[in-house]
Short mmCIF file of C-alpha atoms and ligand atoms in Angstrom, two decimals:
data_model
loop_
_atom_site.label_atom_id
_atom_site.label_comp_id
_atom_site.label_asym_id
_atom_site.label_seq_id
_atom_site.Cartn_x
_atom_site.Cartn_y
_atom_site.Cartn_z
CA MET A 246 19.87 205.69 153.34
CA SER A 247 19.26 208.18 156.05
CA GLU A 248 19.16 211.83 156.97
CA ALA A 249 22.04 213.65 158.56
CA ARG A 250 22.65 212.56 162.17
CA LEU A 251 25.22 213.65 164.72
CA TRP A 252 26.33 211.57 167.72
CA THR A 253 27.78 213.62 170.58
CA GLY A 254 27.94 213.88 174.38
CA GLY A 255 30.12 210.82 174.91
CA ARG A 256 33.26 209.30 173.36
CA VAL A 257 33.73 208.06 169.84
CA PHE A 258 36.48 205.55 168.95
CA THR A 259 36.95 205.86 165.17
CA GLY A 260 39.16 202.81 164.97
CA ARG A 261 42.26 205.02 164.95
CA ARG A 262 41.64 207.65 167.65
CA TYR A 263 39.14 208.99 170.20
CA VAL A 264 37.01 211.99 169.24
CA GLU A 265 34.00 213.86 170.68
CA ALA A 266 31.50 213.58 167.89
CA VAL A 267 30.72 211.92 164.59
CA LEU A 268 28.40 213.08 161.79
CA ALA A 269 26.81 210.85 159.15
CA ASP A 270 24.80 211.79 156.11
CA GLN A 271 23.35 209.59 153.35
CA GLY A 272 24.95 206.51 154.94
CA THR A 273 28.48 207.93 154.99
CA VAL A 274 30.56 209.43 157.77
CA VAL A 275 31.00 213.12 156.91
CA ALA A 276 33.13 214.25 159.87
CA ALA A 277 34.62 213.00 163.11
CA GLY A 278 36.43 215.24 165.59
CA THR A 279 35.70 217.84 168.23
CA GLU A 280 32.07 218.73 168.73
CA THR A 281 32.67 222.27 167.49
CA ASP A 282 34.31 221.11 164.28
CA VAL A 283 31.78 218.40 163.55
CA ARG A 284 28.83 220.77 164.19
CA ARG A 285 30.33 223.15 161.66
CA SER A 286 30.03 220.45 158.94
CA ALA A 287 26.40 219.62 159.87
CA PRO A 288 23.55 220.73 157.63
CA THR A 289 20.64 222.59 159.19
CA GLY A 290 18.01 220.24 160.59
CA VAL A 291 20.59 217.57 161.55
CA GLU A 292 19.27 215.13 164.11
CA VAL A 293 21.43 215.12 167.25
CA VAL A 294 21.79 211.83 169.15
CA ARG A 295 22.81 212.54 172.78
CA LEU A 296 25.12 209.80 174.03
CA GLU A 297 24.90 210.75 177.71
CA GLY A 298 28.45 209.59 178.26
CA ARG A 299 28.16 206.37 176.22
CA LEU A 300 30.70 205.08 173.74
CA VAL A 301 30.39 204.88 169.94
CA LEU A 302 32.47 202.26 168.08
CA PRO A 303 32.68 201.25 164.43
CA GLY A 304 30.23 198.42 163.70
CA LEU A 305 31.99 195.09 164.28
CA ILE A 306 32.94 192.81 161.41
CA ASP A 307 33.03 189.02 161.66
CA ALA A 308 35.46 188.05 158.89
CA HIS A 309 34.71 184.30 159.00
CA LEU A 310 31.48 182.63 159.96
CA HIS A 311 29.07 180.21 158.24
CA LEU A 312 25.74 181.94 157.81
CA GLY A 313 23.73 179.04 156.44
CA ASP A 314 25.08 176.64 159.04
CA LEU A 315 24.43 179.16 161.80
CA ALA A 316 20.80 179.53 160.63
CA ARG A 317 20.51 175.69 160.58
CA PHE A 318 22.13 175.42 163.98
CA ARG A 319 19.71 177.94 165.47
CA SER A 320 16.72 175.98 164.22
CA GLY A 321 18.05 172.41 164.64
CA LEU A 322 19.17 170.05 167.41
CA ASN A 323 21.74 171.79 169.60
CA VAL A 324 23.85 169.33 171.67
CA SER A 325 26.45 171.89 172.78
CA GLU A 326 25.21 172.02 176.33
CA VAL A 327 24.69 168.29 177.10
CA ARG A 328 26.31 166.81 180.21
CA GLY A 329 27.38 163.22 179.85
CA LEU A 330 26.35 160.39 177.50
CA ASP A 331 22.93 159.72 179.08
CA ASP A 332 21.94 163.38 178.79
CA LEU A 333 23.09 163.36 175.13
CA LEU A 334 21.03 160.26 174.24
CA GLU A 335 17.98 161.66 176.04
CA THR A 336 18.33 165.00 174.26
CA ILE A 337 18.41 163.20 170.90
CA GLN A 338 15.29 161.11 171.70
CA LYS A 339 13.33 164.12 172.89
CA TRP A 340 14.22 166.12 169.76
CA ALA A 341 13.52 163.21 167.42
CA SER A 342 10.06 162.61 168.86
CA SER A 343 9.05 166.25 168.44
CA HIS A 344 10.56 166.35 164.89
CA PRO A 345 9.26 163.12 163.40
CA ASP A 346 10.54 163.43 159.80
CA GLY A 347 13.88 163.12 158.06
CA PRO A 348 17.39 162.65 159.34
CA VAL A 349 18.34 164.02 162.73
CA VAL A 350 21.29 166.42 162.58
CA GLY A 351 22.85 167.54 165.88
CA ARG A 352 25.45 170.27 166.06
CA GLY A 353 27.94 171.58 168.58
CA LEU A 354 29.02 168.29 170.24
CA ASP A 355 31.89 169.31 172.47
CA VAL A 356 33.44 165.91 173.24
CA ASP A 357 36.09 167.36 175.55
CA ARG A 358 33.79 169.53 177.60
CA SER A 359 30.58 167.46 177.62
CA LEU A 360 31.78 163.86 177.45
CA GLY A 361 35.18 163.96 179.15
CA GLY A 362 36.99 163.48 175.85
CA ARG A 363 35.25 160.20 174.93
CA TRP A 364 33.22 159.99 171.76
CA PRO A 365 29.93 158.14 171.94
CA LEU A 366 29.90 154.96 169.79
CA ARG A 367 27.77 153.98 166.86
CA GLY A 368 26.01 151.50 169.20
CA ASP A 369 25.20 154.29 171.67
CA LEU A 370 23.52 156.30 168.96
CA ASP A 371 21.72 153.20 167.61
CA ARG A 372 20.29 152.79 171.13
CA ALA A 373 18.95 156.36 171.03
CA LEU A 374 17.65 156.21 167.45
CA ALA A 375 17.89 153.23 165.10
CA ASP A 376 15.12 153.76 162.52
CA ARG A 377 16.24 157.23 161.22
CA PRO A 378 19.64 158.53 160.09
CA LEU A 379 21.36 160.42 162.91
CA ILE A 380 24.57 162.45 162.81
CA LEU A 381 26.15 164.61 165.50
CA TYR A 382 28.70 167.16 164.37
CA HIS A 383 31.69 167.90 166.53
CA THR A 384 31.82 171.51 167.65
CA SER A 385 34.77 172.10 165.26
CA GLY A 386 32.68 170.97 162.28
CA HIS A 387 35.63 168.75 161.26
CA ALA A 388 34.33 165.44 162.57
CA ALA A 389 31.03 163.82 163.30
CA MET A 390 29.51 160.69 164.81
CA ALA A 391 26.83 158.83 162.83
CA ASN A 392 24.48 156.02 163.70
CA GLY A 393 24.27 152.75 161.71
CA ARG A 394 21.31 153.91 159.60
CA MET A 395 23.20 157.08 158.53
CA LEU A 396 26.29 155.08 157.60
CA SER A 397 24.39 152.58 155.51
CA GLU A 398 22.20 155.15 153.76
CA ALA A 399 25.27 157.24 152.85
CA GLY A 400 27.05 154.05 151.67
CA VAL A 401 29.98 154.61 154.02
CA ASP A 402 30.21 150.91 155.01
CA SER A 403 30.50 149.84 151.40
CA ARG A 404 33.39 152.10 150.37
CA PRO A 405 36.80 150.55 149.58
CA VAL A 406 39.11 150.16 152.59
CA ASP A 407 41.80 152.55 151.37
CA GLU A 408 39.22 155.33 151.00
CA LEU A 409 38.16 154.83 154.62
CA ARG A 410 41.66 154.98 156.02
CA GLY A 411 42.14 158.12 158.22
CA ARG A 412 38.65 159.36 157.38
CA VAL A 413 36.45 156.83 159.14
CA GLY A 414 37.02 155.61 162.70
CA LYS A 415 37.19 151.88 163.30
CA GLY A 416 36.09 149.81 166.29
CA PRO A 417 37.99 146.86 167.78
CA ASP A 418 36.12 144.60 165.32
CA GLY A 419 37.59 146.57 162.37
CA GLU A 420 34.20 147.87 161.35
CA PRO A 421 33.43 151.64 161.00
CA ASN A 422 32.54 152.83 164.51
CA GLY A 423 30.55 155.84 163.34
CA LEU A 424 33.25 158.47 163.54
CA LEU A 425 33.73 160.50 160.36
CA TYR A 426 36.51 162.96 159.63
CA GLU A 427 37.01 165.65 157.01
CA GLU A 428 36.33 164.32 153.48
CA ALA A 429 34.10 161.54 154.89
CA LEU A 430 31.74 164.29 156.06
CA ARG A 431 31.13 165.13 152.42
CA TRP A 432 29.96 161.54 151.69
CA VAL A 433 27.03 162.03 154.09
CA ALA A 434 26.37 165.67 153.26
CA PRO A 435 24.04 165.09 150.22
CA SER A 436 21.46 163.30 152.37
CA LEU A 437 21.53 166.17 154.85
CA ALA A 438 21.45 169.16 152.54
CA THR A 439 18.41 170.93 153.93
CA PRO A 440 17.81 174.36 152.44
CA VAL A 441 17.47 177.21 154.95
CA ALA A 442 14.40 179.34 154.64
CA PRO A 443 15.18 182.95 153.68
CA GLU A 444 13.31 184.11 156.80
CA GLU A 445 15.76 182.06 158.91
CA VAL A 446 18.70 183.80 157.25
CA VAL A 447 17.18 187.21 157.98
CA ARG A 448 16.42 186.27 161.61
CA THR A 449 19.97 185.04 162.01
CA LEU A 450 21.37 188.33 160.70
CA GLU A 451 19.08 190.25 163.12
CA PHE A 452 20.45 188.10 165.90
CA LEU A 453 23.98 189.02 164.82
CA ALA A 454 23.12 192.75 164.60
CA ALA A 455 22.17 192.60 168.31
CA PHE A 456 25.83 191.79 169.07
CA GLY A 457 26.88 194.95 167.26
CA LEU A 458 27.91 193.15 164.08
CA THR A 459 27.36 195.21 160.91
CA THR A 460 29.25 193.06 158.38
CA VAL A 461 29.74 189.29 158.27
CA ALA A 462 31.76 187.27 155.84
CA SER A 463 30.15 183.88 155.18
CA MET A 464 32.54 181.06 154.26
CA ASN A 465 32.12 177.95 152.07
CA VAL A 466 28.92 179.27 150.59
CA PRO A 467 27.43 176.76 148.09
CA PRO A 468 26.16 178.21 144.79
CA GLU A 469 22.52 177.58 145.83
CA GLU A 470 22.95 179.77 148.86
CA LEU A 471 24.43 182.59 146.74
CA VAL A 472 21.20 182.72 144.82
CA GLU A 473 19.20 183.02 148.03
CA LEU A 474 21.43 185.79 149.47
CA ARG A 475 21.32 187.74 146.21
CA GLY A 476 17.52 187.50 146.31
CA LEU A 477 17.39 188.83 149.89
CA ALA A 478 19.79 191.63 148.97
CA SER A 479 17.69 192.70 145.95
CA GLU A 480 14.59 192.79 148.14
CA ASN A 481 16.50 194.99 150.62
CA ARG A 482 16.05 192.44 153.41
CA LEU A 483 19.62 192.09 154.69
CA PRO A 484 19.90 194.00 157.98
CA VAL A 485 23.71 193.66 158.00
CA ARG A 486 26.25 193.40 155.15
CA VAL A 487 27.04 189.91 153.95
CA ARG A 488 30.25 189.11 152.06
CA ALA A 489 30.31 185.64 150.53
CA TYR A 490 33.29 183.31 150.03
CA VAL A 491 32.10 180.46 147.87
CA ARG A 492 33.21 176.83 148.23
CA LEU A 493 36.56 176.62 146.49
CA LEU A 494 35.95 173.16 145.01
CA ARG A 495 32.70 174.39 143.43
CA VAL A 496 33.99 177.60 141.79
CA ALA A 497 33.98 175.91 138.37
CA GLU A 498 30.13 175.78 138.56
CA LEU A 499 29.87 179.56 138.82
CA ARG A 500 29.23 181.85 135.86
CA PRO A 501 31.02 185.22 135.86
CA SER A 502 27.61 186.96 135.95
CA GLU A 503 26.89 185.31 139.32
CA ILE A 504 30.03 186.82 140.77
CA ALA A 505 29.96 190.35 139.26
CA PRO A 506 30.28 192.41 142.43
CA ALA A 507 26.84 193.46 143.61
CA GLY A 508 28.40 196.89 144.25
CA LEU A 509 30.90 196.97 147.08
CA SER A 510 29.70 198.80 150.16
CA GLY A 511 26.25 197.49 149.35
CA ARG A 512 24.65 194.91 151.61
CA PHE A 513 25.83 191.92 149.57
CA ALA A 514 28.88 190.99 147.51
CA VAL A 515 30.72 187.86 146.43
CA VAL A 516 34.28 188.42 147.46
CA GLY A 517 36.21 185.20 147.36
CA ALA A 518 36.50 181.44 147.46
CA LYS A 519 37.49 179.33 150.42
CA GLY A 520 38.98 175.85 150.65
CA PHE A 521 40.60 173.52 153.22
CA THR A 522 44.18 172.37 153.65
CA ASP A 523 43.74 170.43 156.92
CA GLY A 524 41.32 169.69 159.79
CA ALA A 525 41.10 170.89 163.42
CA PHE A 526 42.87 170.41 166.72
CA GLY A 527 39.82 168.93 168.48
CA PRO A 528 39.60 165.68 166.43
CA ARG A 529 43.47 165.76 165.93
CA THR A 530 43.13 166.35 162.18
CA ALA A 531 45.02 169.68 162.12
CA TRP A 532 48.18 168.86 160.15
CA LEU A 533 51.33 169.17 162.31
CA SER A 534 55.00 168.88 161.54
CA GLU A 535 55.49 166.77 164.71
CA PRO A 536 52.99 164.20 166.08
CA TYR A 537 50.37 165.14 168.63
CA SER A 538 51.70 165.14 172.16
CA ASP A 539 48.73 163.07 173.39
CA ALA A 540 48.64 160.65 170.42
CA SER A 541 52.16 159.94 169.16
CA ASP A 542 50.87 157.92 166.18
CA ARG A 543 48.99 160.90 164.70
CA ASP A 544 50.04 164.13 163.04
CA GLY A 545 46.78 165.14 161.41
CA LEU A 546 45.57 165.18 157.83
CA ALA A 547 46.38 167.13 154.67
CA VAL A 548 43.03 167.72 153.04
CA GLU A 549 42.87 167.53 149.22
CA SER A 550 45.93 167.29 146.93
CA ASP A 551 48.05 170.31 146.15
CA GLU A 552 47.08 169.90 142.47
CA THR A 553 43.33 170.05 143.24
CA LEU A 554 43.69 173.12 145.43
CA ALA A 555 46.10 174.90 143.04
CA GLY A 556 43.74 174.22 140.09
CA ALA A 557 40.69 175.57 141.93
CA LEU A 558 42.59 178.65 143.14
CA LYS A 559 43.54 179.41 139.55
CA VAL A 560 39.88 179.18 138.44
CA ALA A 561 38.80 181.37 141.36
CA ASN A 562 41.46 183.96 140.48
CA GLU A 563 40.28 184.07 136.85
CA LEU A 564 36.78 184.78 138.12
CA GLY A 565 38.11 187.66 140.23
CA LEU A 566 37.62 185.87 143.52
CA ALA A 567 40.09 186.39 146.33
CA PRO A 568 41.51 183.11 147.75
CA ALA A 569 41.07 181.92 151.32
CA LEU A 570 42.54 178.69 152.73
CA HIS A 571 41.75 177.04 156.02
CA ALA A 572 44.98 176.00 157.84
CA ILE A 573 45.28 175.21 161.54
CA GLY A 574 48.33 172.95 162.08
CA ASP A 575 51.77 174.50 161.48
CA ARG A 576 52.46 172.18 158.53
CA ALA A 577 49.14 173.21 156.94
CA VAL A 578 49.87 176.91 157.48
CA VAL A 579 53.08 176.55 155.50
CA ARG A 580 51.20 174.55 152.86
CA ALA A 581 48.48 177.20 152.59
CA ALA A 582 51.03 180.08 152.44
CA ARG A 583 52.82 178.38 149.48
CA LEU A 584 49.50 177.75 147.63
CA LEU A 585 48.43 181.39 148.18
CA ALA A 586 51.79 182.96 147.27
CA PRO A 587 50.94 183.69 143.60
CA TYR A 588 47.82 185.60 144.61
CA VAL A 589 49.07 187.90 147.37
CA ARG A 590 48.60 191.54 146.33
CA ARG A 591 48.42 194.96 147.96
CA THR A 592 45.00 196.12 146.84
CA GLY A 593 41.53 194.65 146.85
CA ALA A 594 40.35 191.71 148.92
CA ALA A 595 43.32 189.89 150.45
CA ALA A 596 44.60 186.35 149.91
CA ARG A 597 43.99 184.97 153.40
CA ILE A 598 44.74 182.05 155.68
CA GLU A 599 41.85 181.05 158.00
CA HIS A 600 42.57 180.17 161.65
CA VAL A 601 46.41 180.08 161.56
CA GLY A 602 46.33 177.96 164.70
CA LEU A 603 50.00 177.11 165.22
CA THR A 604 52.93 179.29 164.12
CA PRO A 605 56.29 178.23 165.54
CA PRO A 606 59.36 180.10 164.30
CA ALA A 607 59.81 177.96 161.14
CA THR A 608 56.21 178.75 160.10
CA LEU A 609 56.60 182.44 160.95
CA SER A 610 59.49 182.76 158.54
CA VAL A 611 57.42 181.36 155.69
CA LEU A 612 54.55 183.72 156.56
CA GLU A 613 56.97 186.62 156.55
CA THR A 614 57.94 185.99 152.97
CA VAL A 615 54.39 185.37 151.68
CA ARG A 616 52.39 187.84 153.88
CA PRO A 617 48.78 186.76 153.39
CA ALA A 618 46.09 188.26 155.63
CA LEU A 619 45.55 186.12 158.72
CA VAL A 620 41.92 185.57 159.78
CA VAL A 621 41.93 184.50 163.42
CA GLN A 622 39.22 183.48 165.95
CA PRO A 623 40.23 184.87 169.34
CA GLY A 624 37.34 182.90 170.91
CA PHE A 625 39.30 179.67 170.21
CA VAL A 626 41.80 180.78 172.88
CA TRP A 627 39.00 180.04 175.39
CA SER A 628 37.24 177.20 173.58
CA ASP A 629 40.38 175.08 172.92
CA PHE A 630 41.41 175.07 176.60
CA TRP A 631 42.55 171.40 176.16
CA LEU A 632 45.13 172.40 173.58
CA PRO A 633 48.19 172.26 175.92
CA GLU A 634 47.59 168.48 176.16
CA ARG A 635 47.30 168.04 172.38
CA LEU A 636 50.44 170.05 171.62
CA GLY A 637 52.57 169.87 174.73
CA ALA A 638 53.64 172.80 176.93
CA GLU A 639 56.51 173.94 174.72
CA ARG A 640 54.79 173.88 171.33
CA VAL A 641 51.50 175.37 172.57
CA ARG A 642 53.35 178.61 173.28
CA TRP A 643 53.03 179.28 169.50
CA ALA A 644 49.27 178.63 169.34
CA TYR A 645 46.96 181.59 168.56
CA ALA A 646 50.02 183.86 168.91
CA PHE A 647 48.29 187.13 168.08
CA ARG A 648 50.86 189.49 169.60
CA THR A 649 53.76 187.70 167.88
CA LEU A 650 51.92 187.88 164.52
CA ALA A 651 50.87 191.53 164.98
CA ASP A 652 54.39 192.58 165.93
CA LEU A 653 55.68 191.00 162.71
CA GLY A 654 53.41 193.39 160.83
CA HIS A 655 50.84 190.80 159.71
CA ARG A 656 47.30 191.91 159.13
CA LEU A 657 45.00 190.06 161.50
CA ALA A 658 41.23 190.04 161.03
CA GLY A 659 38.88 188.94 163.83
CA SER A 660 36.09 186.36 163.43
CA SER A 661 34.08 183.70 165.24
CA ASP A 662 33.77 180.69 162.88
CA ALA A 663 30.18 180.43 164.12
CA PRO A 664 28.33 178.09 164.49
CA TYR A 665 31.50 176.09 165.25
CA ASP A 666 32.22 178.56 168.08
CA PRO A 667 29.83 181.13 169.64
CA PRO A 668 29.07 184.07 167.32
CA ASP A 669 29.47 186.70 170.06
CA PRO A 670 32.32 189.01 168.98
CA TRP A 671 32.61 190.36 172.55
CA ARG A 672 33.67 186.94 173.74
CA GLY A 673 36.44 187.10 171.12
CA LEU A 674 37.43 190.65 172.13
CA ARG A 675 37.74 189.54 175.74
CA ALA A 676 39.65 186.37 174.90
CA ALA A 677 42.08 188.41 172.74
CA THR A 678 42.76 190.86 175.56
CA GLU A 679 42.70 188.52 178.59
CA ARG A 680 43.72 185.12 177.13
CA ARG A 681 42.25 183.18 180.11
CA ASP A 682 38.51 182.47 180.34
CA PRO A 683 36.55 183.26 183.53
CA LEU A 684 37.55 179.84 184.92
CA GLY A 685 41.25 180.58 184.25
CA ARG A 686 41.52 178.17 181.29
CA SER A 687 43.21 178.93 177.95
CA ALA A 688 44.55 177.24 174.80
CA ASN A 689 47.70 179.30 175.30
CA PRO A 690 47.56 181.46 178.44
CA ASP A 691 50.87 183.24 177.69
CA PRO A 692 50.09 186.86 178.63
CA ARG A 693 52.67 188.05 176.06
CA GLU A 694 50.20 187.14 173.31
CA ALA A 695 47.42 189.43 174.65
CA LEU A 696 46.28 192.43 172.62
CA SER A 697 45.15 195.85 173.95
CA CYS A 698 41.41 196.65 173.74
CA GLU A 699 42.05 199.10 170.92
CA GLU A 700 44.04 196.53 168.93
CA ALA A 701 41.34 193.90 169.50
CA VAL A 702 38.58 196.21 168.28
CA ARG A 703 40.68 197.00 165.19
CA LEU A 704 40.82 193.24 164.46
CA TYR A 705 37.01 193.25 164.16
CA GLY A 706 37.13 196.72 162.50
CA VAL A 707 39.48 198.39 160.03
CA SER A 708 41.67 195.34 159.77
CA ALA A 709 38.78 193.09 158.84
CA GLY A 710 37.47 195.74 156.42
CA GLU A 711 40.82 195.92 154.64
CA THR A 712 40.97 192.12 154.46
CA LEU A 713 37.62 192.19 152.65
CA GLY A 714 39.00 194.83 150.30
CA GLU A 715 36.73 197.50 151.81
CA PRO A 716 38.74 199.99 153.88
CA SER A 717 35.59 202.11 154.30
CA LEU A 718 34.28 199.44 156.69
CA GLY A 719 35.29 199.16 160.34
CA SER A 720 36.28 202.82 160.68
CA LEU A 721 34.45 206.04 161.58
CA GLU A 722 36.70 208.51 159.81
CA ALA A 723 35.29 210.84 157.12
CA GLY A 724 34.42 208.82 154.02
CA SER A 725 33.73 205.59 155.95
CA ARG A 726 30.39 203.82 155.79
CA ALA A 727 28.14 204.95 158.68
CA ASP A 728 28.13 201.50 160.34
CA LEU A 729 28.38 202.08 164.06
CA ILE A 730 27.28 200.90 167.47
CA VAL A 731 26.42 202.72 170.67
CA VAL A 732 27.67 200.92 173.74
CA ASP A 733 26.61 201.44 177.33
CA ALA A 734 30.13 201.91 178.70
CA ARG A 735 32.48 204.81 179.43
CA SER A 736 35.61 203.13 178.00
CA LEU A 737 36.60 200.42 175.64
CA ALA A 738 37.94 198.34 178.51
CA GLU A 739 34.57 198.57 180.29
CA ALA A 740 32.73 197.67 177.08
CA VAL A 741 34.89 194.57 176.56
CA ARG A 742 34.36 193.56 180.21
CA VAL A 743 30.57 193.96 180.07
CA GLY A 744 30.29 192.37 176.62
CA ALA A 745 27.31 191.96 174.30
CA SER A 746 24.69 193.14 176.75
CA ALA A 747 26.22 196.64 176.62
CA VAL A 748 25.22 197.10 172.94
CA ARG A 749 22.37 199.60 172.82
CA ASP A 750 21.99 200.37 169.11
CA THR A 751 23.43 199.06 165.86
CA TRP A 752 23.45 201.30 162.76
CA VAL A 753 24.18 200.21 159.20
CA ASP A 754 24.45 202.83 156.43
CA GLY A 755 23.38 205.40 159.04
CA ALA A 756 20.05 203.64 159.71
CA ARG A 757 19.26 201.80 162.92
CA VAL A 758 19.00 198.01 162.49
CA PHE A 759 18.95 197.01 166.16
CA SER A 760 17.89 198.73 169.38
CA ALA A 761 18.17 197.22 172.81
CA GLY A 762 15.04 199.09 173.81
CA GLY A 763 13.03 197.81 170.86
CA PRO A 764 11.28 194.50 170.37
CA GLY A 765 12.89 191.77 168.32
CA PRO A 766 16.31 190.11 168.30
CA ARG A 767 17.15 191.03 171.90
CA GLN A 768 14.63 188.51 173.20
CA SER A 769 16.13 185.70 171.16
CA ARG A 770 19.54 186.07 172.78
ZN1 ZN B 1216 35.02 178.02 159.29
#
């Protein structure tokens, strides 16, 4: 906790309005308003921070990322920037020779951008590395390519044929070609479960604080990782707030004492449980009501049975955990809404659908009756630029339809899904407001779906805070937590245009956790 501090001499966006000054004491916002009014509330000896025309915003919230995977991604083999198959194989060999032990796990493979839409084959990977297990995760996290050694060590080859169907790709010879989808990824996971060092988690959070993030919600957290996060919280080592959503299918392993809220508004709390109802657009596993426009024999995958998901949601609810379901295809969004319906309530952490990729009118009417919170990733509007081919020009008009959803009164929360998309919230803010990326590409360029800068900031602010059941986050009105950022820009529009490099300071509980002038995370960006 900190002493009283007053920010003035620039503009302050509280999340609802613009004011001249904001005062925080003991980690809480005490007043926001005109400089005269705010100074009147200030105790003697208050420290005054001169903004020199800069902008103050509520600290940004990422309502859906994967903290452990992001930490692993940052310290592992990154194949997101490779250009072509030869470059990919060379990158693997180089990394393997400098990391001589254990399986090789690559992340961020963007088949559409890096390899012209063609997956490498098992034989290609065997050429690069045959004597150690190798797996490359698709950038969506919903598919992966494994070499022969990985497939045999995980026993994939020896599974019964009907288990393989739809989950394992086949070559012309009928043998598994190395491609793994959805549930098949879990067959290989045990041999890859590398724990993340606590220092890596802290460094990753420092890296996120440099973007102006002050709260992150980590999804699919396994019970082991909860223990680690709780340890870091009790040692006061979390620079930003972490809200955990445990793996839905593992909730039965949790004891109530492991969930007992660690004090909301603290640095750590277990908020909910998150499961899957379908896959992703990239590998064509998002579950659609009509086949893919570029693969008429496929309409995606429903992940898990309704019985399994409903049973786990019930257990989660009994433990006091808010439910969250991943759903990207329109058919999956309807499925998720029906499964969540018994748990939608007005107070506390919201029942939520993650991604909500495609919402044509029939899906919108189901959402209108159920009204879960919708956790979206504006960055996908740029990343999924190939989506018009997958869905066809007519249907894609309903993809990532933020304006349509907002106008229907749905609560939208902003997030990145990092490491499956870049963690930078400013990229998301810009994609939400401009739709097209700097090269003019977009998953759905329809300008009618663009949000204003203020609306976009609220997605990563008050709206995300309310979704987490903490309305004191993401706002700078009196009574809010003193989580704020100082940005080198005169207006919100300028800040969104400049992006992450404009963040000068990040404050959590009224204490500075990142400074652009200081040493540390800035260099690692
Ligand atoms: Zn995710």
